[in-house]
Amino acid sequence: MRAIVDRQRCFGFGRCTEEVPEVFSQDEEGLSVAGDAAGVDPQRLVEAARACPRQAIRVVDGEGRDIVDLAGRPR
């Protein structure tokens, strides 16, 4: 499972970095970046996606299928 940040939608509010700091960080532009999510409880990734006010995070399974879409809705 992994998280994908849509940089066109991200405004850098940082809610994802508050929810799961071991996966999300902010780059030099202040936009969120998703790192390695191995070993992280998938529910925490889902909560980070739901916390994003810009709906900029997708959570996908190992085959690239949406677990959570950009609107924060489970699939």
PDB file of C-alpha atoms in Angstrom:
ATOM      1  CA  MET A   1       0.000   0.000   0.000  1.00  0.00           C
ATOM      2  CA  ARG A   2       1.204   3.500  -0.728  1.00  0.00           C
ATOM      3  CA  ALA A   3       0.094   7.111  -0.736  1.00  0.00           C
ATOM      4  CA  ILE A   4       0.323   9.439  -3.717  1.00  0.00           C
ATOM      5  CA  VAL A   5       0.207  13.237  -3.383  1.00  0.00           C
ATOM      6  CA  ASP A   6      -1.205  15.222  -6.313  1.00  0.00           C
ATOM      7  CA  ARG A   7       1.134  18.214  -6.380  1.00  0.00           C
ATOM      8  CA  GLN A   8      -1.321  20.199  -8.490  1.00  0.00           C
ATOM      9  CA  ARG A   9      -3.879  19.993  -5.674  1.00  0.00           C
ATOM     10  CA  CYS A  10      -1.568  20.257  -2.655  1.00  0.00           C
ATOM     11  CA  PHE A  11      -1.372  23.686  -0.996  1.00  0.00           C
ATOM     12  CA  GLY A  12       0.976  22.521   1.776  1.00  0.00           C
ATOM     13  CA  PHE A  13      -1.408  22.664   4.730  1.00  0.00           C
ATOM     14  CA  GLY A  14       0.566  19.792   6.286  1.00  0.00           C
ATOM     15  CA  ARG A  15      -2.307  17.856   7.798  1.00  0.00           C
ATOM     16  CA  CYS A  16      -0.883  14.650   6.326  1.00  0.00           C
ATOM     17  CA  THR A  17       2.491  15.322   7.962  1.00  0.00           C
ATOM     18  CA  GLU A  18       0.692  15.721  11.293  1.00  0.00           C
ATOM     19  CA  GLU A  19      -1.249  12.468  10.804  1.00  0.00           C
ATOM     20  CA  VAL A  20       1.608  10.255   9.545  1.00  0.00           C
ATOM     21  CA  PRO A  21       4.969  12.058   9.866  1.00  0.00           C
ATOM     22  CA  GLU A  22       6.921   8.891   9.118  1.00  0.00           C
ATOM     23  CA  VAL A  23       5.426   8.823   5.593  1.00  0.00           C
ATOM     24  CA  PHE A  24       4.646  12.437   4.691  1.00  0.00           C
ATOM     25  CA  SER A  25       7.005  15.392   4.656  1.00  0.00           C
ATOM     26  CA  GLN A  26       7.107  18.782   2.989  1.00  0.00           C
ATOM     27  CA  ASP A  27       9.585  19.732   0.303  1.00  0.00           C
ATOM     28  CA  GLU A  28      11.427  23.032  -0.180  1.00  0.00           C
ATOM     29  CA  GLU A  29       8.281  24.509  -1.785  1.00  0.00           C
ATOM     30  CA  GLY A  30       6.208  23.514   1.240  1.00  0.00           C
ATOM     31  CA  LEU A  31       4.241  20.890  -0.678  1.00  0.00           C
ATOM     32  CA  SER A  32       3.644  17.442   0.739  1.00  0.00           C
ATOM     33  CA  VAL A  33       5.605  14.438  -0.445  1.00  0.00           C
ATOM     34  CA  ALA A  34       4.759  10.820   0.335  1.00  0.00           C
ATOM     35  CA  GLY A  35       7.603   8.492   1.245  1.00  0.00           C
ATOM     36  CA  ASP A  36       7.794   4.796   1.986  1.00  0.00           C
ATOM     37  CA  ALA A  37       4.651   3.548   3.727  1.00  0.00           C
ATOM     38  CA  ALA A  38       5.883   0.000   4.361  1.00  0.00           C
ATOM     39  CA  GLY A  39       4.903  -1.144   7.822  1.00  0.00           C
ATOM     40  CA  VAL A  40       2.491   1.726   8.417  1.00  0.00           C
ATOM     41  CA  ASP A  41      -1.055   0.858   9.442  1.00  0.00           C
ATOM     42  CA  PRO A  42      -3.144   1.388   6.273  1.00  0.00           C
ATOM     43  CA  GLN A  43      -5.881   3.036   8.327  1.00  0.00           C
ATOM     44  CA  ARG A  44      -3.456   5.832   9.214  1.00  0.00           C
ATOM     45  CA  LEU A  45      -2.871   6.497   5.503  1.00  0.00           C
ATOM     46  CA  VAL A  46      -6.620   6.602   4.973  1.00  0.00           C
ATOM     47  CA  GLU A  47      -6.976   9.110   7.822  1.00  0.00           C
ATOM     48  CA  ALA A  48      -4.233  11.283   6.317  1.00  0.00           C
ATOM     49  CA  ALA A  49      -6.050  11.280   2.976  1.00  0.00           C
ATOM     50  CA  ARG A  50      -9.311  12.228   4.652  1.00  0.00           C
ATOM     51  CA  ALA A  51      -7.616  15.016   6.623  1.00  0.00           C
ATOM     52  CA  CYS A  52      -6.368  16.749   3.475  1.00  0.00           C
ATOM     53  CA  PRO A  53      -8.501  19.866   2.876  1.00  0.00           C
ATOM     54  CA  ARG A  54      -7.475  19.936  -0.799  1.00  0.00           C
ATOM     55  CA  GLN A  55      -8.194  16.228  -1.391  1.00  0.00           C
ATOM     56  CA  ALA A  56      -4.674  15.821  -2.752  1.00  0.00           C
ATOM     57  CA  ILE A  57      -3.906  12.307  -1.467  1.00  0.00           C
ATOM     58  CA  ARG A  58      -4.751   8.942  -2.964  1.00  0.00           C
ATOM     59  CA  VAL A  59      -4.098   5.696  -1.142  1.00  0.00           C
ATOM     60  CA  VAL A  60      -3.533   2.752  -3.474  1.00  0.00           C
ATOM     61  CA  ASP A  61      -2.907  -0.945  -3.029  1.00  0.00           C
ATOM     62  CA  GLY A  62       0.123  -2.812  -4.354  1.00  0.00           C
ATOM     63  CA  GLU A  63      -1.441  -3.039  -7.803  1.00  0.00           C
ATOM     64  CA  GLY A  64      -2.245   0.661  -8.057  1.00  0.00           C
ATOM     65  CA  ARG A  65      -5.971   0.364  -7.330  1.00  0.00           C
ATOM     66  CA  ASP A  66      -7.507   3.139  -5.265  1.00  0.00           C
ATOM     67  CA  ILE A  67      -8.177   2.332  -1.642  1.00  0.00           C
ATOM     68  CA  VAL A  68      -9.054   5.984  -1.049  1.00  0.00           C
ATOM     69  CA  ASP A  69      -9.720   8.352  -3.935  1.00  0.00           C
ATOM     70  CA  LEU A  70      -8.920  12.063  -4.098  1.00  0.00           C
ATOM     71  CA  ALA A  71     -12.190  12.930  -2.384  1.00  0.00           C
ATOM     72  CA  GLY A  72     -11.142  10.823   0.622  1.00  0.00           C
ATOM     73  CA  ARG A  73     -13.780   8.211  -0.086  1.00  0.00           C
ATOM     74  CA  PRO A  74     -12.954   4.526   0.378  1.00  0.00           C
ATOM     75  CA  ARG A  75     -13.161   2.353  -2.735  1.00  0.00           C
TER      76      ARG A  75
END
